[in-house]
Amino acid sequence: MTPADRLPLETRRLLALAWPVVMTSLNWTLLHVTDVAVVGLVSTDQVAILSASRSLSFITIVAGLGFSSGILVFAARADGAGELAASGRVLREGLILALGLGSALGLILYCFASPLLLGLGVAPRLVPETAGIIRVLGLSYPLLMIIIAVSYFLEGISRPGRVMVVNLAILPFNAVLAWALSGGHFGLPVLGALGAVLATAIAYGIGAAGMLLAVWTLPRAAARGVRDFTMLAWAGVGAGAWRLLRFGIVPAIASGLELVGFAVLIALSTQLGDSVAHGFQIVFSIHNVIFSIALGLGSAAGVRVGNAVGEGQPAAAIPRTLIAVTIASVAIGLIALLLVLAAGPIVALFPATGAVHHVALAMLVIWAPFIIFDGIQVVLVYALRSLGDQVIAGINSIIAYFLVTGGLGLVLVQGGWGPTGLVLASGIGMVAAALLHAIRFYAISRRVRVQT
């Protein structure tokens, strides 16, 4: 088969793997967007509290995703090599990692919520109520980490559709419960931001149960050993979980610091007033919706690159990654154009005051073109991880998002740029990440071609 023949086939494979992950990511994004919308019906100050809580919770969530990233990589490699039993072992190791990691992160949030929020620069007046919300969320982290671990496993063995089904099933439940608990409907007390977080925590529990059921009912489940609870099957999984943890250390640090950069922007927005904080939260929510496409294509690229490594054909990872980058650039570029042309109606979808809509509209038009670079960098990060280059990829992300985005945000806001400084810092960080990852992928590609 010639390269021209392989191009449409690989494109179809990538899209088949990507779209369920896009829907899954979009589901979680919509879950958070729903929280912003229903809490916005209560009051702007409650949205500011919800925003402040996310400045910390998002950091720990993405750190958990980073720590767990090896599950997708090793599952995809085992699946590419046709070693079904080995892929099932990755699942068992991932579950042990999830329980330990979720408990540790939850304990940190529960015990140190207030000082961590103050350290991120959240306005002191918001800290007491926000800390209570963070403690509630921390108790649900073991369940969240199980969802992440099983999701990565199913994506790694090219079964992302099962992840999508579970997540889409819990979205309506969470939306109704968040609306009821935050606004005091159905005879419930008005809990505001706390109600939305309680609904999310309950959704984590339902989602974790659904994920485990999705694994249990896999075709060839016996061959993968996912139903094997014998001592022999679970022997040594602690060492395997430690291997996954070691793989994920740098991605976790990078992901955490990447979100610290964005959390700094969120915290800075709270210092510019409730209207700016709410407006920036709207822009951030729109970003998360679009980021779902990048995550889907990144996951697909990571799986196909991992398959190539497992197949013993690492050179095949290069065109697979470039195809994914091209798809991401075109798709997200079209969405960026739509955001610029229809910024007003899009912002108006979020319940808020006129002042909040005005600020959000001004920020969105400036920020929209930068998201193309964000899509490119996500695809390259997943590809580099599956090629075993997660350390340098992590360092690049730290430079781009922690140093450039976070540092530039502080400089611009303190320099009087206001809301415009927030979105410029975010966008310039995206450009830096895309350039750094592209340079590294080029270097790895040359090395792989020479070795092959």
Short mmCIF file of C-alpha atoms in Angstrom, two decimals:
data_model
loop_
_atom_site.label_atom_id
_atom_site.label_comp_id
_atom_site.label_asym_id
_atom_site.label_seq_id
_atom_site.Cartn_x
_atom_site.Cartn_y
_atom_site.Cartn_z
CA MET A 1 0.00 0.00 0.00
CA THR A 2 1.44 3.37 -1.06
CA PRO A 3 1.53 6.43 1.24
CA ALA A 4 -1.26 7.98 -0.87
CA ASP A 5 -3.41 4.91 -0.23
CA ARG A 6 -2.66 4.93 3.50
CA LEU A 7 -3.59 8.60 3.97
CA PRO A 8 -7.40 8.27 3.78
CA LEU A 9 -7.30 5.02 5.77
CA GLU A 10 -5.28 6.58 8.59
CA THR A 11 -7.43 9.70 8.51
CA ARG A 12 -10.54 7.57 8.99
CA ARG A 13 -8.90 5.68 11.85
CA LEU A 14 -7.92 8.88 13.59
CA LEU A 15 -11.38 10.37 13.21
CA ALA A 16 -13.01 7.14 14.42
CA LEU A 17 -10.88 7.28 17.57
CA ALA A 18 -11.17 11.03 18.00
CA TRP A 19 -14.89 11.78 17.78
CA PRO A 20 -15.96 9.72 20.83
CA VAL A 21 -13.20 11.39 22.86
CA VAL A 22 -14.34 14.77 21.58
CA MET A 23 -17.86 13.98 22.75
CA THR A 24 -16.57 12.71 26.10
CA SER A 25 -14.45 15.79 26.66
CA LEU A 26 -17.29 17.98 25.49
CA ASN A 27 -19.53 16.22 27.98
CA TRP A 28 -17.27 17.11 30.90
CA THR A 29 -16.87 20.62 29.56
CA LEU A 30 -20.63 21.00 29.26
CA LEU A 31 -20.91 19.70 32.80
CA HIS A 32 -18.75 22.59 33.98
CA VAL A 33 -20.41 25.08 31.63
CA THR A 34 -23.77 23.98 33.00
CA ASP A 35 -22.49 24.73 36.49
CA VAL A 36 -21.51 28.25 35.41
CA ALA A 37 -24.90 28.77 33.77
CA VAL A 38 -27.07 27.53 36.65
CA VAL A 39 -24.98 29.27 39.30
CA GLY A 40 -25.15 32.44 37.21
CA LEU A 41 -28.92 32.32 37.72
CA VAL A 42 -28.28 32.64 41.46
CA SER A 43 -25.83 35.56 41.52
CA THR A 44 -22.60 36.88 40.02
CA ASP A 45 -20.74 36.60 43.34
CA GLN A 46 -21.55 32.86 43.46
CA VAL A 47 -20.05 32.46 39.99
CA ALA A 48 -16.95 34.26 41.25
CA ILE A 49 -16.74 31.73 44.10
CA LEU A 50 -17.18 28.84 41.65
CA SER A 51 -14.48 30.36 39.45
CA ALA A 52 -12.14 30.68 42.42
CA SER A 53 -12.69 27.03 43.37
CA ARG A 54 -11.77 25.96 39.85
CA SER A 55 -8.52 27.88 40.01
CA LEU A 56 -7.41 25.15 42.43
CA SER A 57 -9.50 22.10 41.51
CA PHE A 58 -8.56 22.26 37.83
CA ILE A 59 -4.88 22.13 38.76
CA THR A 60 -5.28 18.92 40.75
CA ILE A 61 -7.53 17.35 38.11
CA VAL A 62 -5.07 17.94 35.29
CA ALA A 63 -2.25 16.75 37.55
CA GLY A 64 -4.23 13.54 38.03
CA LEU A 65 -4.65 13.27 34.27
CA GLY A 66 -0.90 13.70 33.86
CA PHE A 67 -0.05 11.08 36.48
CA SER A 68 -2.43 8.66 34.73
CA SER A 69 -1.24 9.38 31.17
CA GLY A 70 0.93 6.26 31.06
CA ILE A 71 -2.21 4.11 31.14
CA LEU A 72 -3.15 5.20 27.62
CA VAL A 73 0.42 4.87 26.36
CA PHE A 74 1.09 1.36 27.70
CA ALA A 75 -2.40 0.08 26.86
CA ALA A 76 -2.01 1.33 23.27
CA ARG A 77 1.43 -0.26 22.95
CA ALA A 78 0.15 -3.60 24.28
CA ASP A 79 -2.84 -3.47 21.97
CA GLY A 80 -0.65 -2.60 18.98
CA ALA A 81 1.53 -5.61 19.77
CA GLY A 82 -1.57 -7.83 20.04
CA GLU A 83 -0.87 -8.63 23.71
CA LEU A 84 -4.38 -8.58 25.15
CA ALA A 85 -3.42 -9.97 28.56
CA ALA A 86 -0.77 -7.28 28.93
CA SER A 87 -3.36 -4.59 28.23
CA GLY A 88 -5.59 -5.98 30.99
CA ARG A 89 -2.67 -5.84 33.39
CA VAL A 90 -2.26 -2.15 32.56
CA LEU A 91 -5.89 -1.66 33.66
CA ARG A 92 -5.29 -3.33 37.03
CA GLU A 93 -2.18 -1.26 37.58
CA GLY A 94 -4.11 1.86 36.60
CA LEU A 95 -6.89 1.17 39.11
CA ILE A 96 -4.38 0.82 41.95
CA LEU A 97 -2.78 4.07 40.85
CA ALA A 98 -6.20 5.77 40.70
CA LEU A 99 -7.16 4.81 44.24
CA GLY A 100 -3.85 5.92 45.73
CA LEU A 101 -3.65 9.10 43.70
CA GLY A 102 -7.27 10.09 44.30
CA SER A 103 -6.92 9.62 48.04
CA ALA A 104 -3.70 11.65 48.17
CA LEU A 105 -5.01 14.55 46.08
CA GLY A 106 -8.30 14.59 47.95
CA LEU A 107 -6.51 14.71 51.31
CA ILE A 108 -4.37 17.63 50.17
CA LEU A 109 -7.43 19.57 49.07
CA TYR A 110 -9.33 18.81 52.25
CA CYS A 111 -6.50 19.82 54.61
CA PHE A 112 -4.95 22.76 52.79
CA ALA A 113 -7.75 24.38 50.77
CA SER A 114 -7.48 27.87 52.29
CA PRO A 115 -3.70 28.38 52.07
CA LEU A 116 -3.62 26.96 48.55
CA LEU A 117 -6.33 29.36 47.39
CA LEU A 118 -4.54 32.30 48.97
CA GLY A 119 -1.29 31.15 47.38
CA LEU A 120 -2.93 31.23 43.95
CA GLY A 121 -3.96 34.84 44.52
CA VAL A 122 -7.70 34.32 45.00
CA ALA A 123 -9.30 37.39 46.53
CA PRO A 124 -9.26 36.90 50.34
CA ARG A 125 -12.96 37.73 50.66
CA LEU A 126 -13.79 34.66 48.53
CA VAL A 127 -11.52 32.18 50.32
CA PRO A 128 -13.68 31.02 53.29
CA GLU A 129 -16.68 29.93 51.22
CA THR A 130 -14.51 28.64 48.37
CA ALA A 131 -12.44 26.49 50.74
CA GLY A 132 -15.58 24.71 51.94
CA ILE A 133 -16.48 23.88 48.35
CA ILE A 134 -12.97 22.57 47.68
CA ARG A 135 -13.16 20.23 50.70
CA VAL A 136 -16.40 18.71 49.44
CA LEU A 137 -14.89 18.16 46.01
CA GLY A 138 -11.75 16.60 47.48
CA LEU A 139 -13.79 13.79 49.06
CA SER A 140 -14.89 12.65 45.59
CA TYR A 141 -11.41 12.48 44.04
CA PRO A 142 -10.90 8.69 44.33
CA LEU A 143 -14.02 8.24 42.22
CA LEU A 144 -12.81 10.82 39.70
CA MET A 145 -9.43 9.12 39.37
CA ILE A 146 -11.14 5.77 38.67
CA ILE A 147 -13.06 7.44 35.84
CA ILE A 148 -9.81 8.84 34.43
CA ALA A 149 -7.92 5.54 34.70
CA VAL A 150 -10.61 3.45 33.03
CA SER A 151 -11.16 6.11 30.36
CA TYR A 152 -7.48 6.09 29.43
CA PHE A 153 -7.49 2.28 29.30
CA LEU A 154 -10.52 2.11 27.02
CA GLU A 155 -9.11 4.82 24.77
CA GLY A 156 -5.77 3.00 24.67
CA ILE A 157 -7.38 -0.23 23.41
CA SER A 158 -9.38 1.76 20.82
CA ARG A 159 -12.72 1.54 22.64
CA PRO A 160 -13.43 5.26 23.27
CA GLY A 161 -17.09 4.85 22.39
CA ARG A 162 -17.77 3.11 25.70
CA VAL A 163 -16.29 6.05 27.58
CA MET A 164 -18.51 8.39 25.60
CA VAL A 165 -21.69 6.46 26.37
CA VAL A 166 -21.05 6.48 30.12
CA ASN A 167 -20.26 10.17 30.22
CA LEU A 168 -23.18 11.24 28.07
CA ALA A 169 -25.50 9.23 30.30
CA ILE A 170 -24.58 11.22 33.43
CA LEU A 171 -24.73 14.71 31.87
CA PRO A 172 -28.52 15.23 32.08
CA PHE A 173 -28.57 13.92 35.64
CA ASN A 174 -25.82 16.31 36.70
CA ALA A 175 -27.45 19.27 34.95
CA VAL A 176 -30.79 18.80 36.68
CA LEU A 177 -29.20 18.13 40.06
CA ALA A 178 -26.87 21.15 39.79
CA TRP A 179 -29.84 23.38 38.87
CA ALA A 180 -31.90 22.03 41.76
CA LEU A 181 -29.17 22.23 44.42
CA SER A 182 -27.74 25.59 43.40
CA GLY A 183 -31.06 27.38 42.93
CA GLY A 184 -33.11 25.71 45.64
CA HIS A 185 -35.62 23.95 43.39
CA PHE A 186 -37.79 20.92 44.28
CA GLY A 187 -37.92 22.17 47.87
CA LEU A 188 -34.12 22.03 48.29
CA PRO A 189 -32.15 24.84 49.98
CA VAL A 190 -30.38 27.45 47.84
CA LEU A 191 -26.73 26.31 47.93
CA GLY A 192 -25.31 28.34 45.04
CA ALA A 193 -21.83 27.22 43.98
CA LEU A 194 -21.77 24.53 46.68
CA GLY A 195 -24.85 22.91 45.15
CA ALA A 196 -23.22 22.67 41.73
CA VAL A 197 -20.13 21.06 43.24
CA LEU A 198 -22.23 18.57 45.21
CA ALA A 199 -23.97 17.56 41.98
CA THR A 200 -20.59 17.04 40.30
CA ALA A 201 -19.37 14.87 43.17
CA ILE A 202 -22.45 12.66 42.92
CA ALA A 203 -21.95 12.43 39.13
CA TYR A 204 -18.39 11.17 39.75
CA GLY A 205 -19.77 8.25 41.73
CA ILE A 206 -22.24 7.27 39.02
CA GLY A 207 -19.58 7.70 36.34
CA ALA A 208 -17.06 5.47 38.13
CA ALA A 209 -19.62 2.66 38.39
CA GLY A 210 -20.51 3.06 34.72
CA MET A 211 -16.86 2.89 33.64
CA LEU A 212 -16.23 -0.31 35.54
CA LEU A 213 -19.33 -1.84 33.94
CA ALA A 214 -18.05 -0.77 30.50
CA VAL A 215 -14.80 -2.66 31.13
CA TRP A 216 -16.56 -5.72 32.54
CA THR A 217 -18.68 -6.10 29.38
CA LEU A 218 -15.83 -5.68 26.87
CA PRO A 219 -15.63 -8.15 23.99
CA ARG A 220 -12.75 -10.59 24.68
CA ALA A 221 -12.80 -9.46 28.29
CA ALA A 222 -11.56 -12.89 29.38
CA ALA A 223 -8.57 -12.70 27.04
CA ARG A 224 -7.65 -9.33 28.49
CA GLY A 225 -8.09 -10.65 32.03
CA VAL A 226 -10.28 -7.75 33.16
CA ARG A 227 -12.51 -10.12 35.13
CA ASP A 228 -9.64 -12.00 36.71
CA PHE A 229 -9.50 -11.41 40.48
CA THR A 230 -7.10 -14.23 41.31
CA MET A 231 -4.00 -13.61 43.39
CA LEU A 232 -1.84 -14.42 40.37
CA ALA A 233 -3.52 -11.79 38.20
CA TRP A 234 -3.06 -9.07 40.81
CA ALA A 235 0.43 -10.07 41.91
CA GLY A 236 2.93 -7.32 41.24
CA VAL A 237 0.37 -4.70 40.23
CA GLY A 238 1.84 -2.37 42.83
CA ALA A 239 5.13 -2.34 40.94
CA GLY A 240 3.24 -1.73 37.71
CA ALA A 241 1.32 1.14 39.29
CA TRP A 242 4.65 2.61 40.39
CA ARG A 243 5.89 2.34 36.78
CA LEU A 244 2.82 4.27 35.62
CA LEU A 245 3.36 6.85 38.33
CA ARG A 246 6.99 7.35 37.33
CA PHE A 247 5.99 7.78 33.70
CA GLY A 248 3.40 10.36 34.69
CA ILE A 249 5.48 12.44 37.09
CA VAL A 250 6.72 14.97 34.54
CA PRO A 251 3.42 15.13 32.61
CA ALA A 252 1.64 15.67 35.93
CA ILE A 253 3.99 18.43 37.02
CA ALA A 254 3.75 20.00 33.57
CA SER A 255 -0.03 19.73 33.48
CA GLY A 256 -0.34 21.09 37.00
CA LEU A 257 1.95 24.04 36.32
CA GLU A 258 0.21 24.61 33.00
CA LEU A 259 -3.04 25.02 34.88
CA VAL A 260 -1.29 27.14 37.50
CA GLY A 261 -0.56 29.54 34.67
CA PHE A 262 -4.25 29.65 33.77
CA ALA A 263 -5.23 29.65 37.45
CA VAL A 264 -3.11 32.76 37.91
CA LEU A 265 -5.17 34.38 35.16
CA ILE A 266 -8.41 33.28 36.85
CA ALA A 267 -7.18 34.60 40.18
CA LEU A 268 -6.11 37.87 38.58
CA SER A 269 -9.59 38.17 37.06
CA THR A 270 -11.11 38.06 40.55
CA GLN A 271 -8.95 41.04 41.48
CA LEU A 272 -10.36 43.03 38.55
CA GLY A 273 -13.92 42.77 39.87
CA ASP A 274 -16.81 40.31 39.75
CA SER A 275 -17.82 41.31 36.23
CA VAL A 276 -14.36 40.59 34.84
CA ALA A 277 -14.13 37.33 36.83
CA HIS A 278 -17.50 36.20 35.46
CA GLY A 279 -16.65 37.35 31.94
CA PHE A 280 -13.30 35.56 31.95
CA GLN A 281 -15.04 32.44 33.24
CA ILE A 282 -17.33 32.58 30.21
CA VAL A 283 -14.35 32.83 27.85
CA PHE A 284 -12.61 30.02 29.72
CA SER A 285 -15.74 27.87 29.40
CA ILE A 286 -15.87 28.51 25.64
CA HIS A 287 -12.21 27.55 25.44
CA ASN A 288 -12.92 24.27 27.19
CA VAL A 289 -15.66 23.43 24.69
CA ILE A 290 -13.32 23.96 21.75
CA PHE A 291 -10.44 22.25 23.56
CA SER A 292 -12.53 19.07 23.41
CA ILE A 293 -11.72 18.76 19.71
CA ALA A 294 -8.02 19.09 20.39
CA LEU A 295 -8.17 16.49 23.16
CA GLY A 296 -10.02 14.05 20.91
CA LEU A 297 -7.46 14.32 18.14
CA GLY A 298 -4.62 14.30 20.67
CA SER A 299 -5.91 11.09 22.22
CA ALA A 300 -6.35 9.51 18.79
CA ALA A 301 -2.82 10.50 17.80
CA GLY A 302 -1.47 9.14 21.09
CA VAL A 303 -3.21 5.80 20.55
CA ARG A 304 -2.06 5.43 16.95
CA VAL A 305 1.50 6.44 17.83
CA GLY A 306 1.44 3.98 20.75
CA ASN A 307 0.14 1.30 18.38
CA ALA A 308 3.04 2.03 16.03
CA VAL A 309 5.56 1.59 18.85
CA GLY A 310 3.88 -1.66 19.94
CA GLU A 311 3.90 -2.92 16.35
CA GLY A 312 7.64 -2.26 16.16
CA GLN A 313 7.14 0.42 13.47
CA PRO A 314 7.89 3.73 15.22
CA ALA A 315 8.43 5.50 11.88
CA ALA A 316 4.71 5.10 11.20
CA ALA A 317 4.10 7.45 14.13
CA ILE A 318 5.33 10.42 12.10
CA PRO A 319 2.66 10.56 9.38
CA ARG A 320 -0.04 9.58 11.85
CA THR A 321 0.84 12.59 13.99
CA LEU A 322 1.06 14.98 11.05
CA ILE A 323 -2.38 13.91 9.81
CA ALA A 324 -3.82 14.59 13.27
CA VAL A 325 -2.13 18.01 13.38
CA THR A 326 -3.60 18.90 10.00
CA ILE A 327 -7.11 17.87 11.01
CA ALA A 328 -6.84 19.85 14.25
CA SER A 329 -5.60 22.97 12.46
CA VAL A 330 -8.42 22.96 9.93
CA ALA A 331 -11.22 22.10 12.35
CA ILE A 332 -10.23 24.53 15.08
CA GLY A 333 -9.37 27.23 12.55
CA LEU A 334 -12.94 27.14 11.25
CA ILE A 335 -14.28 27.34 14.80
CA ALA A 336 -12.03 30.32 15.56
CA LEU A 337 -13.48 32.12 12.54
CA LEU A 338 -16.99 31.38 13.79
CA LEU A 339 -16.15 32.77 17.23
CA VAL A 340 -14.99 36.05 15.73
CA LEU A 341 -18.00 36.39 13.43
CA ALA A 342 -20.63 35.34 16.00
CA ALA A 343 -19.03 36.42 19.27
CA GLY A 344 -22.08 38.36 20.45
CA PRO A 345 -24.69 35.58 20.15
CA ILE A 346 -22.26 33.03 21.62
CA VAL A 347 -21.55 35.15 24.70
CA ALA A 348 -25.27 35.83 25.10
CA LEU A 349 -25.88 32.11 25.65
CA PHE A 350 -24.46 32.51 29.17
CA PRO A 351 -26.85 34.08 31.71
CA ALA A 352 -25.17 37.23 33.06
CA THR A 353 -25.51 40.97 33.44
CA GLY A 354 -24.90 43.37 30.58
CA ALA A 355 -21.57 44.41 32.08
CA VAL A 356 -20.38 40.79 32.18
CA HIS A 357 -21.42 40.20 28.56
CA HIS A 358 -19.59 43.35 27.45
CA VAL A 359 -16.32 42.25 29.07
CA ALA A 360 -16.61 38.66 27.79
CA LEU A 361 -17.28 39.84 24.22
CA ALA A 362 -14.22 42.08 24.17
CA MET A 363 -11.97 39.29 25.46
CA LEU A 364 -13.36 36.57 23.16
CA VAL A 365 -12.68 38.42 19.90
CA ILE A 366 -9.01 38.94 20.83
CA TRP A 367 -8.51 35.41 22.11
CA ALA A 368 -10.23 33.34 19.39
CA PRO A 369 -7.42 33.20 16.76
CA PHE A 370 -4.95 31.78 19.27
CA ILE A 371 -6.89 28.54 19.79
CA ILE A 372 -5.48 27.05 16.56
CA PHE A 373 -2.08 26.84 18.24
CA ASP A 374 -3.64 25.26 21.30
CA GLY A 375 -5.06 22.46 19.15
CA ILE A 376 -1.71 21.81 17.48
CA GLN A 377 0.21 21.63 20.74
CA VAL A 378 -2.21 19.11 22.29
CA VAL A 379 -1.80 16.67 19.39
CA LEU A 380 1.99 16.97 19.56
CA VAL A 381 2.05 16.42 23.34
CA TYR A 382 0.12 13.15 23.09
CA ALA A 383 2.32 11.95 20.23
CA LEU A 384 5.54 12.79 22.09
CA ARG A 385 4.32 10.96 25.20
CA SER A 386 3.56 7.81 23.23
CA LEU A 387 7.03 8.01 21.70
CA GLY A 388 8.45 7.99 25.23
CA ASP A 389 9.48 11.64 25.16
CA GLN A 390 7.13 12.82 27.89
CA VAL A 391 9.91 14.53 29.88
CA ILE A 392 10.93 17.09 27.25
CA ALA A 393 7.30 17.57 26.24
CA GLY A 394 6.52 18.35 29.87
CA ILE A 395 9.35 20.85 30.13
CA ASN A 396 8.11 22.61 26.99
CA SER A 397 4.62 22.89 28.48
CA ILE A 398 6.00 24.32 31.72
CA ILE A 399 7.90 26.99 29.80
CA ALA A 400 4.92 27.92 27.64
CA TYR A 401 2.08 27.91 30.13
CA PHE A 402 3.61 28.40 33.56
CA LEU A 403 6.36 30.86 32.70
CA VAL A 404 4.96 32.59 29.61
CA THR A 405 1.22 32.55 30.33
CA GLY A 406 1.38 32.98 34.11
CA GLY A 407 4.29 35.40 34.11
CA LEU A 408 3.00 37.49 31.24
CA GLY A 409 -0.44 37.63 32.86
CA LEU A 410 1.03 39.13 36.02
CA VAL A 411 3.07 41.66 34.04
CA LEU A 412 0.22 42.76 31.78
CA VAL A 413 -2.45 43.02 34.48
CA GLN A 414 -0.13 44.88 36.82
CA GLY A 415 0.82 47.07 33.87
CA GLY A 416 -2.78 48.17 33.49
CA TRP A 417 -3.85 46.02 30.52
CA GLY A 418 -6.89 44.74 32.44
CA PRO A 419 -9.04 42.01 30.80
CA THR A 420 -7.10 42.34 27.52
CA GLY A 421 -3.92 41.35 29.35
CA LEU A 422 -5.58 38.15 30.54
CA VAL A 423 -6.44 36.89 27.04
CA LEU A 424 -3.16 38.03 25.46
CA ALA A 425 -1.18 36.12 28.09
CA SER A 426 -3.29 33.02 27.42
CA GLY A 427 -2.91 33.23 23.65
CA ILE A 428 0.82 33.94 23.56
CA GLY A 429 1.38 30.90 25.80
CA MET A 430 -0.48 28.74 23.26
CA VAL A 431 1.77 29.96 20.45
CA ALA A 432 4.88 29.24 22.52
CA ALA A 433 3.70 25.71 23.33
CA ALA A 434 2.96 24.87 19.70
CA LEU A 435 6.37 26.10 18.55
CA LEU A 436 8.31 24.28 21.27
CA HIS A 437 6.50 20.98 20.74
CA ALA A 438 6.84 21.24 16.96
CA ILE A 439 10.60 21.72 17.25
CA ARG A 440 10.88 18.71 19.55
CA PHE A 441 8.71 16.51 17.35
CA TYR A 442 10.86 17.42 14.35
CA ALA A 443 13.98 16.38 16.24
CA ILE A 444 12.41 13.08 17.36
CA SER A 445 11.16 12.40 13.84
CA ARG A 446 14.65 12.78 12.37
CA ARG A 447 16.04 10.44 15.02
CA VAL A 448 13.35 7.81 14.36
CA ARG A 449 13.92 7.93 10.60
CA VAL A 450 17.67 7.47 11.03
CA GLN A 451 17.23 4.55 13.42
CA THR A 452 14.65 2.92 11.17
#
